[in-house]
Amino acid sequence: MGVAYSSLPSPFPCTATIHITGSSLFPYASKANPERVINSIFNHTNNICLANLQKPTKKFGSFSRFSHHSTCLGSKIVPSKCCAKVREMETQERILQKPLIDFHGIDEELVQKMVYDALVWSSLHGLVVGDKSVQRSGKVPGVGLVHAPFALLPMAFPESQWNLACEVAPIFNELIDRVSLDGKFLQDALSRTKKVDAFTSGLLDIHSKMLEINKKEEIRLGLHRSDYMLDEQTKLLLQIELNTISASFPGLGCRVSELHRSLLNYHGEHIGLDPRRIPGNTSVDKFAEALAKAWTEHNRPRALVMVVVQPEECNMYDQHWLCAALKDRHNVTTIRKTLAEIDKEGEILPDGTLLVGGQEISVVYFRAGYAPTDYPSEAEWRARLLMEQSSAVKCPSISYHLAGTKKIQQELAKPNMLERFLENKEDISKLQKCFAGLWSLEDSDIIKKAIERPELFVMKPQREGGGNNFYGDDVRTNLVRLQKEGTQEDAAYILMQRIFPTVSPTILVREGICHKDHAISELGVYGAYLRNKEKVIVNEQCGYLMRTKVSSSNEGGVAAGFAVLDSIYLS
């Protein structure tokens, strides 16, 4: 999760309903920033009008504003004791109904029962991660397991915006493929960044070598995730980022949707929620199918799919769900290797075949290699280059990886830039409506505005994985510093419009502890794209990931410890 809502005080004290391990959920939640909710208006030509900004307002004072009355949801009558308050929101097109749970109305014993049932379900159905406090939990499967952090109930989301996110997924897939083929565009757009960012420079060097030898990727596979937030004021679904490498949680995200559907089947009548309003989520099966089809296109029946992993991976079970689906549904075998192991065991035969430990590899699926910490020595860079030089299908290739960087995202948002890669005007219009404000730090006017109103911006480096962005006063401090120093370090960053999504009450569960708080959510929609030369074999939306975090947190990311897994309740 990349951009966030301003902090708000908790409306009621944290309530631990079940204690199993740990001491608190989100210990940073009590460190609230000054109260402010700035509603901003950004247009899609990347200009900002500060005169149109409203004064800070407080969106939620307490949950007592949710009334206790009966209402209808689908064919069910909601009991008055534990009802869903329906709040109408005016949008540019029509009125959307957004059901919100009356958390004061839910009996505490019912909450405890649901938490207990959810923890049992998670344990029985593999909604688990490695416990970082347990030695070897990130290396040895089955050692130090703990349930993945999750929201107890699904988050309401407008059905019209959900449909839009699904509709644009194949268009973004096609865009990434087109951008990846334009080597000059990638090199030129990232040329200034290369001078000040060693990690991006390393990726560009590999890309340059592939251009020099005219390396063609005839079989191109992308497993993407486009992340969005729904802006409170404009009701626009705005893209935060497009992940082209290591799009995580297709396995566990499916489990959470199943968990919530199970809870609502048992308890839905008591809280007024219909399990049929949770959309199906088949991301792990769809990703496995795309990998299997790439393996088939490569046409080497004895070859394997190699998952590139980090040396210690507490999120290994999300990856194992995908590997299990590959084997069970498609009879494709996988192996897991770190970059260091690939450097040690890997070789390329004269015909381009990639061997690792003597085993032929047909598809390389990266769940590592997206951060500078994944390359602690030259060995890891050698491994990345080795794989790129081979004839194996890379997911992603180096060009797909670069196409997903923040700088490229900012470049694509420039006026008339999408027309360079897409022909369909309707498709272009749909993508443009999803773009938030994005600016280069070469834009002196926007720098001035960001220094004046830093709370309206996020300052982003070329990094993935969460915990890297600057917010609030840190935006001003770093922009002023860069101006004074007068170096080219500004090329390592972009500025992005800060999105202010709706804040909703929710119940979060981490390490067996139930915690009520205000929260915001981020929707990620998965997409798969497979092409062999001129033939497009797969181009589709592949399920979703919903992540929810307390509204007082700027940063996001489940693996980084900021958010919990969630699912969608269509409203």
XYZ file of C-alpha atoms in Angstrom:
571
model
C 0.000 0.000 0.000
C 1.556 3.213 -1.106
C -0.457 6.344 -0.296
C -2.666 6.882 2.663
C -5.204 8.877 4.588
C -4.252 11.430 7.229
C -4.277 10.221 10.799
C -7.331 10.187 12.992
C -7.726 9.409 16.680
C -9.206 6.046 17.576
C -12.885 6.420 18.497
C -12.693 3.866 21.254
C -9.926 2.113 23.167
C -8.248 -0.901 21.626
C -10.090 -4.059 22.610
C -8.239 -7.348 22.784
C -10.948 -9.987 22.622
C -8.741 -13.047 22.285
C -5.120 -13.274 23.391
C -2.919 -15.998 21.973
C 0.454 -14.424 21.283
C 1.903 -10.933 21.079
C 1.046 -7.830 23.007
C -0.779 -5.510 20.634
C -1.946 -5.004 17.105
C -0.234 -2.206 15.169
C 1.774 -0.697 18.032
C 2.297 2.399 15.908
C -1.430 3.124 15.875
C -1.187 5.244 19.006
C 1.372 7.538 17.392
C -1.157 9.696 15.611
C -0.113 12.575 13.421
C -1.894 15.952 13.790
C -5.523 15.659 12.753
C -6.130 16.721 9.215
C -8.164 15.519 6.327
C -7.385 17.529 3.227
C -9.786 17.016 0.348
C -7.956 17.836 -2.844
C -8.891 18.197 -6.471
C -6.327 17.036 -9.037
C -7.070 16.947 -12.695
C -5.629 14.467 -15.143
C -3.265 16.852 -16.861
C -1.088 16.787 -13.734
C -1.941 20.310 -12.638
C -3.019 21.077 -9.092
C -5.172 24.002 -8.086
C -4.605 24.822 -4.432
C -7.476 27.283 -4.469
C -9.874 24.368 -4.873
C -8.686 22.638 -1.719
C -11.104 22.451 1.153
C -10.140 23.116 4.721
C -9.207 20.178 6.936
C -12.217 18.330 8.265
C -12.667 15.503 10.681
C -14.453 12.606 9.047
C -15.252 10.445 12.067
C -15.786 11.549 15.639
C -17.054 8.257 17.024
C -18.874 5.168 15.886
C -22.004 6.254 17.767
C -23.198 7.989 14.634
C -24.236 4.616 13.201
C -27.916 4.204 14.084
C -29.653 1.002 15.149
C -32.404 0.367 12.660
C -33.505 -2.404 10.357
C -32.724 -2.357 6.662
C -32.823 -4.778 3.764
C -29.737 -6.291 2.155
C -30.491 -8.526 -0.790
C -33.335 -10.807 0.259
C -32.457 -10.784 3.950
C -33.918 -8.582 6.677
C -31.186 -7.217 8.917
C -31.880 -7.665 12.656
C -32.181 -4.337 14.453
C -29.655 -5.314 17.144
C -26.757 -5.904 14.761
C -27.624 -4.024 11.627
C -25.680 -2.660 8.716
C -26.062 1.071 8.435
C -26.471 2.052 4.810
C -24.695 5.297 4.018
C -25.453 6.944 0.717
C -22.582 8.553 -1.118
C -23.102 10.886 -4.021
C -20.833 10.216 -6.996
C -20.427 11.902 -10.336
C -22.729 9.345 -11.956
C -25.217 8.012 -9.394
C -25.886 7.267 -5.743
C -23.846 4.392 -4.332
C -24.971 2.555 -1.245
C -22.201 1.553 1.094
C -23.124 -0.767 3.958
C -21.238 -0.148 7.159
C -21.399 -2.429 10.175
C -22.756 -0.952 13.388
C -19.878 -2.115 15.555
C -21.555 -0.910 18.734
C -24.495 -3.147 17.884
C -22.501 -6.358 17.564
C -22.570 -8.356 20.760
C -19.066 -8.786 22.194
C -19.599 -12.509 22.621
C -20.425 -12.763 18.918
C -17.211 -10.930 18.030
C -15.204 -13.323 20.199
C -16.939 -16.292 18.603
C -16.195 -15.023 15.094
C -12.547 -14.364 15.940
C -12.189 -17.851 17.397
C -13.858 -19.439 14.359
C -11.675 -17.365 12.020
C -8.474 -18.463 13.771
C -9.504 -22.110 13.591
C -10.424 -21.744 9.918
C -7.087 -20.055 9.136
C -5.159 -22.857 10.785
C -7.102 -25.581 8.964
C -7.032 -23.946 5.539
C -3.492 -22.637 5.225
C -4.056 -18.939 5.837
C -0.642 -18.834 7.489
C 2.733 -17.113 7.380
C 6.023 -17.733 9.113
C 6.416 -16.321 12.607
C 9.402 -13.972 12.447
C 10.047 -14.456 16.154
C 10.716 -18.164 15.616
C 14.136 -19.148 14.334
C 14.112 -21.028 11.004
C 10.471 -20.091 10.352
C 11.488 -18.407 7.097
C 13.569 -21.360 5.926
C 11.931 -24.599 7.030
C 8.264 -25.205 6.110
C 6.066 -26.068 9.063
C 8.318 -24.386 11.628
C 6.938 -21.357 13.453
C 3.542 -20.920 11.815
C 1.122 -18.119 12.701
C -2.096 -17.045 11.016
C -1.740 -14.316 8.408
C -3.055 -10.957 9.700
C -6.614 -10.425 8.504
C -9.683 -8.241 8.835
C -12.486 -10.052 10.623
C -15.139 -8.838 8.168
C -14.922 -7.831 4.487
C -14.640 -4.189 3.483
C -17.483 -2.543 1.585
C -16.540 -1.476 -1.957
C -18.727 0.042 -4.705
C -19.602 -2.577 -7.302
C -19.263 -0.076 -10.139
C -15.665 0.695 -9.165
C -14.897 -2.994 -8.729
C -16.159 -3.631 -12.256
C -14.004 -0.772 -13.577
C -10.865 -2.180 -11.929
C -11.557 -5.566 -13.501
C -12.272 -3.996 -16.882
C -8.987 -2.074 -17.136
C -6.786 -4.991 -16.005
C -6.330 -6.444 -19.530
C -5.637 -2.949 -20.882
C -2.860 -2.415 -18.342
C -1.496 -5.867 -19.239
C -1.288 -4.871 -22.899
C 0.260 -1.514 -22.011
C 3.074 -3.140 -20.022
C 3.854 -5.463 -22.916
C 3.971 -2.585 -25.400
C 6.173 -0.478 -23.111
C 8.544 -3.400 -22.549
C 9.243 -3.587 -26.282
C 10.337 0.060 -26.461
C 13.881 -0.231 -25.157
C 14.806 3.331 -26.056
C 11.847 4.716 -24.105
C 12.813 2.726 -21.002
C 16.463 3.758 -21.194
C 15.721 7.426 -21.891
C 13.015 7.762 -19.230
C 15.265 6.242 -16.553
C 18.547 7.836 -17.672
C 18.613 10.519 -14.943
C 17.497 8.021 -12.304
C 20.349 5.725 -13.295
C 22.912 8.360 -12.320
C 21.771 8.552 -8.705
C 20.149 5.170 -7.996
C 22.542 2.216 -7.981
C 19.757 -0.361 -7.960
C 17.978 1.068 -10.997
C 21.383 1.431 -12.653
C 22.044 -2.278 -12.169
C 18.741 -3.203 -13.781
C 19.338 -0.817 -16.687
C 22.806 -2.272 -17.271
C 21.308 -5.728 -17.729
C 18.651 -4.260 -20.008
C 21.328 -2.484 -22.066
C 23.238 -5.731 -22.544
C 20.082 -7.422 -23.828
C 19.568 -4.565 -26.280
C 23.186 -4.813 -27.477
C 22.866 -8.503 -28.324
C 19.361 -7.945 -29.730
C 17.895 -10.477 -27.319
C 14.271 -11.187 -28.213
C 11.743 -12.519 -25.732
C 9.382 -14.352 -28.041
C 7.405 -15.843 -25.150
C 6.492 -13.043 -22.751
C 4.730 -13.693 -19.454
C 3.498 -11.057 -17.028
C 1.789 -11.671 -13.695
C 0.810 -8.202 -12.541
C -1.125 -6.466 -9.784
C -2.523 -2.963 -10.181
C -3.181 -1.252 -6.829
C -5.896 1.370 -6.301
C -7.534 3.539 -3.681
C -10.992 5.065 -3.955
C -10.724 8.812 -3.443
C -13.261 10.087 -0.894
C -14.035 13.414 -2.526
C -13.980 12.676 -6.246
C -15.150 9.040 -5.908
C -12.532 8.193 -8.539
C -10.656 4.905 -8.467
C -7.027 6.083 -8.597
C -4.053 3.875 -9.305
C -1.262 3.849 -6.744
C 1.148 1.618 -8.621
C 1.365 -1.240 -11.095
C 3.449 -4.169 -9.837
C 5.179 -6.158 -12.570
C 7.512 -8.218 -10.361
C 6.651 -10.423 -7.400
C 2.955 -9.528 -7.241
C 2.397 -11.143 -3.861
C -0.560 -12.800 -2.095
C -2.415 -14.550 -4.939
C -2.446 -17.602 -2.658
C -3.384 -16.114 0.701
C -5.657 -13.482 -0.810
C -7.907 -16.282 -2.069
C -7.964 -17.819 1.397
C -9.220 -14.590 2.987
C -12.135 -14.374 0.566
C -13.026 -17.960 1.498
C -12.628 -17.169 5.207
C -15.034 -14.246 5.036
C -17.541 -16.199 3.005
C -17.399 -18.980 5.602
C -17.867 -16.539 8.507
C -20.854 -14.902 6.823
C -22.423 -18.276 6.073
C -22.382 -18.953 9.823
C -22.890 -15.471 11.284
C -24.071 -13.254 8.430
C -27.702 -13.088 9.515
C -26.669 -11.725 12.909
C -24.711 -8.828 11.417
C -26.727 -8.255 8.264
C -24.206 -9.304 5.628
C -24.814 -11.626 2.695
C -21.893 -13.948 1.741
C -22.995 -13.778 -1.892
C -21.787 -10.162 -2.021
C -18.161 -11.293 -1.685
C -16.875 -11.773 -5.251
C -15.122 -14.985 -6.169
C -11.341 -14.881 -6.028
C -9.400 -17.374 -8.137
C -6.086 -15.536 -8.409
C -3.901 -18.492 -7.386
C -5.552 -20.804 -9.934
C -5.362 -18.182 -12.684
C -1.690 -17.453 -11.990
C -0.931 -21.179 -11.970
C -2.764 -21.581 -15.262
C -0.766 -18.767 -16.877
C 2.533 -20.235 -15.640
C 1.500 -23.667 -16.916
C 0.599 -22.271 -20.336
C 3.979 -20.513 -20.530
C 5.627 -23.831 -19.628
C 3.622 -25.527 -22.398
C 4.576 -22.866 -24.951
C 8.238 -23.374 -24.090
C 7.661 -27.006 -25.040
C 10.270 -28.765 -22.915
C 8.274 -31.480 -21.077
C 11.076 -32.374 -18.659
C 11.850 -28.789 -17.704
C 10.809 -27.166 -14.430
C 9.373 -23.874 -13.254
C 11.881 -22.152 -10.955
C 10.639 -19.802 -8.233
C 13.310 -17.242 -7.320
C 12.990 -16.644 -3.578
C 14.638 -14.712 -0.786
C 16.961 -16.644 1.597
C 14.444 -16.253 4.425
C 10.827 -15.961 3.376
C 8.113 -15.830 6.030
C 5.548 -15.500 3.245
C 6.585 -18.818 1.683
C 3.111 -20.359 2.062
C 1.587 -17.834 -0.306
C 4.155 -19.072 -2.825
C 3.616 -22.738 -1.959
C -0.112 -22.383 -2.705
C 0.834 -21.405 -6.249
C 3.361 -24.228 -6.617
C 0.814 -26.734 -5.306
C -1.771 -25.539 -7.850
C 0.797 -25.917 -10.635
C 1.497 -29.510 -9.638
C -2.024 -30.605 -8.746
C -3.857 -28.997 -11.668
C -1.226 -28.988 -14.409
C 1.383 -31.578 -13.352
C 4.145 -28.981 -13.567
C 6.997 -29.335 -11.075
C 8.633 -26.346 -9.378
C 11.898 -25.776 -7.539
C 12.817 -22.887 -5.240
C 16.205 -21.196 -5.536
C 17.776 -18.017 -4.199
C 19.749 -15.696 -6.460
C 22.952 -16.804 -4.726
C 22.124 -20.462 -5.377
C 21.380 -19.724 -9.026
C 24.757 -18.012 -9.380
C 26.448 -21.059 -7.874
C 24.481 -23.781 -9.646
C 23.345 -22.119 -12.876
C 24.713 -22.400 -16.414
C 23.562 -21.726 -19.956
C 24.047 -24.288 -22.716
C 25.066 -23.138 -26.218
C 21.441 -23.281 -27.379
C 20.357 -20.927 -24.558
C 18.927 -23.608 -22.266
C 19.095 -22.646 -18.590
C 20.273 -25.328 -16.184
C 20.211 -24.903 -12.406
C 21.665 -27.771 -10.386
C 21.658 -29.826 -13.574
C 17.894 -29.364 -14.041
C 16.468 -27.633 -17.080
C 14.376 -24.534 -16.368
C 11.609 -23.486 -18.733
C 10.001 -20.646 -16.707
C 11.599 -18.362 -14.113
C 9.080 -16.856 -11.687
C 10.508 -14.042 -9.554
C 9.335 -13.681 -5.955
C 12.615 -11.928 -5.149
C 14.895 -9.501 -6.964
C 12.671 -6.435 -6.616
C 14.675 -4.633 -3.898
C 18.323 -3.590 -3.419
C 18.536 -5.864 -0.364
C 18.027 -8.840 -2.685
C 21.429 -8.076 -4.243
C 23.933 -8.019 -1.340
C 26.851 -9.033 -3.593
C 27.848 -9.344 -7.230
C 26.742 -12.985 -7.159
C 23.073 -11.998 -7.184
C 23.575 -9.606 -10.092
C 25.409 -12.338 -12.027
C 22.458 -14.649 -11.444
C 19.987 -12.073 -12.718
C 22.065 -11.522 -15.863
C 22.456 -15.270 -16.403
C 18.718 -15.856 -16.356
C 18.074 -12.905 -18.635
C 20.543 -14.246 -21.210
C 18.878 -17.666 -21.279
C 16.008 -18.850 -23.436
C 13.814 -19.551 -20.402
C 10.604 -17.568 -20.035
C 11.122 -14.853 -17.426
C 8.280 -13.609 -15.249
C 9.118 -10.790 -15.414
C 11.786 -10.157 -18.008
C 14.105 -7.243 -17.256
C 12.073 -5.019 -19.586
C 8.802 -5.921 -17.850
C 10.490 -5.186 -14.515
C 11.571 -1.725 -15.667
C 8.142 -1.018 -17.155
C 6.705 -1.247 -13.652
C 8.990 1.317 -12.013
C 7.610 4.477 -10.439
C 9.368 6.703 -12.964
C 7.795 4.900 -15.902
C 4.412 5.184 -14.187
C 4.946 8.935 -13.966
C 6.073 9.166 -17.604
C 3.011 7.269 -18.839
C 0.736 9.751 -17.061
C 2.053 12.619 -19.189
C -0.357 14.062 -21.762
C -0.432 12.111 -25.050
C 2.073 9.528 -23.794
C -0.335 6.569 -23.799
C -0.966 7.192 -27.487
C 2.632 6.099 -28.103
C 1.735 2.576 -27.004
C -2.024 2.113 -27.443
C -4.304 2.790 -30.404
C -7.781 2.387 -28.940
C -8.973 5.795 -27.754
C -11.587 4.302 -25.437
C -8.946 2.153 -23.732
C -6.672 5.161 -23.351
C -9.481 7.178 -21.781
C -10.223 4.434 -19.257
C -6.600 4.249 -18.152
C -6.259 8.016 -17.891
C -9.242 8.195 -15.549
C -7.358 5.876 -13.180
C -4.203 8.011 -13.097
C -3.555 10.060 -9.994
C -1.438 13.203 -10.227
C 2.182 12.233 -10.961
C 5.112 14.595 -11.391
C 8.830 14.611 -11.946
C 10.980 16.551 -9.491
C 12.187 18.549 -12.485
C 8.857 20.406 -12.363
C 9.685 23.538 -10.348
C 6.045 24.651 -10.066
C 4.894 21.424 -8.471
C 7.933 21.409 -6.166
C 6.916 24.837 -4.892
C 3.364 23.664 -4.286
C 4.551 20.509 -2.547
C 6.746 22.521 -0.186
C 3.786 24.789 0.600
C 1.312 21.908 1.087
C 3.329 18.721 1.696
C 0.329 16.907 3.179
C -1.159 16.685 -0.330
C 1.760 14.730 -1.782
C 3.725 11.507 -1.454
C 7.396 11.427 -2.388
C 8.339 8.023 -3.838
C 11.686 6.426 -4.697
C 12.119 3.620 -7.253
C 11.395 0.897 -4.686
C 8.885 -1.875 -4.023
C 7.770 -3.626 -0.850
C 6.523 -0.761 1.365
C 8.204 1.456 3.927
C 10.117 3.630 1.440
C 7.942 6.703 0.874
C 7.962 10.196 2.401
C 4.838 11.891 3.751
C 3.848 15.191 5.347
C 6.679 17.295 6.748
C 9.223 14.760 5.482
C 8.194 15.679 1.930
C 8.976 19.353 2.575
C 12.229 18.565 4.394
C 13.565 16.376 1.589
C 12.482 18.717 -1.202
C 14.149 21.700 0.503
C 17.286 19.619 1.080
C 17.437 18.581 -2.581
C 17.022 22.202 -3.682
C 19.857 23.372 -1.445
C 22.225 20.585 -2.455
C 21.590 21.131 -6.148
C 22.580 17.575 -7.063
C 20.787 15.174 -9.406
C 19.461 13.089 -6.523
C 15.982 14.396 -7.292
C 15.937 12.014 -10.265
C 15.625 9.108 -7.807
C 12.121 10.254 -6.793
C 8.722 11.182 -8.157
C 5.893 13.126 -6.549
C 2.426 11.654 -6.426
C -0.945 13.052 -5.453
C -1.882 11.829 -2.007
C -5.161 9.930 -2.142
C -7.636 10.337 0.697
C -9.869 7.265 0.784
C -12.939 6.688 2.920
C -12.199 5.827 6.531
C -14.303 2.975 7.868
C -14.585 1.214 11.206
C -13.267 -2.337 11.138
C -11.949 -5.205 13.241
C -8.378 -6.329 12.614
C -6.775 -9.553 13.829
C -3.045 -10.057 14.144
C -1.299 -12.739 16.231
C -4.623 -13.832 17.669
C -5.474 -10.372 18.989
C -8.673 -8.614 17.909
C -8.461 -4.842 17.554
C -11.151 -2.316 16.583
C -10.063 0.805 14.769
C -10.643 3.205 11.901
C -9.143 1.844 8.710
C -8.610 2.462 5.014
C -8.274 -0.114 2.271
C -6.365 -0.629 -0.944
C -7.598 -2.812 -3.784
C -5.136 -4.757 -5.906
C -6.389 -6.421 -9.092
C -4.283 -9.217 -10.566
C -3.717 -9.633 -14.263
C -2.005 -12.272 -16.407
C -0.565 -11.742 -19.870
C 1.075 -14.390 -22.071
C 2.175 -13.873 -25.622
C 4.138 -16.072 -28.027
C 5.396 -13.934 -30.877
C 2.255 -12.400 -32.417
C -0.216 -14.682 -30.640
C -1.802 -13.459 -27.401
C -2.580 -16.594 -25.387
C -3.681 -15.057 -22.085
C -4.814 -11.536 -21.275
C -7.226 -11.411 -18.365
C -8.072 -10.181 -14.922
C -7.177 -12.838 -12.361
C -8.783 -12.057 -9.021
C -7.894 -9.497 -6.405
C -6.136 -8.590 -3.188
C -7.715 -6.324 -0.576
C -5.441 -4.867 2.110
C -6.646 -2.850 5.068
C -4.684 -0.811 7.601
C -5.365 1.593 10.424
C -5.893 5.090 9.082
C -3.156 6.556 11.301
C -0.490 4.690 9.302
C 1.086 6.234 6.236
C 2.797 3.122 4.939
C 1.195 -0.122 3.802
C 2.104 -3.687 2.969
C 1.152 -6.879 4.776
C 4.585 -8.472 4.657
C 6.119 -5.206 5.870
C 3.848 -5.335 8.929
C 1.598 -2.357 8.181
C -1.599 -3.928 6.848
C -3.838 -6.984 7.084
C -5.420 -9.116 4.382
C -9.046 -8.407 3.590
C -11.725 -9.087 0.986
C -14.406 -7.097 -0.853
C -18.075 -6.764 0.042
C -19.826 -5.346 -3.013
C -22.082 -2.396 -2.264
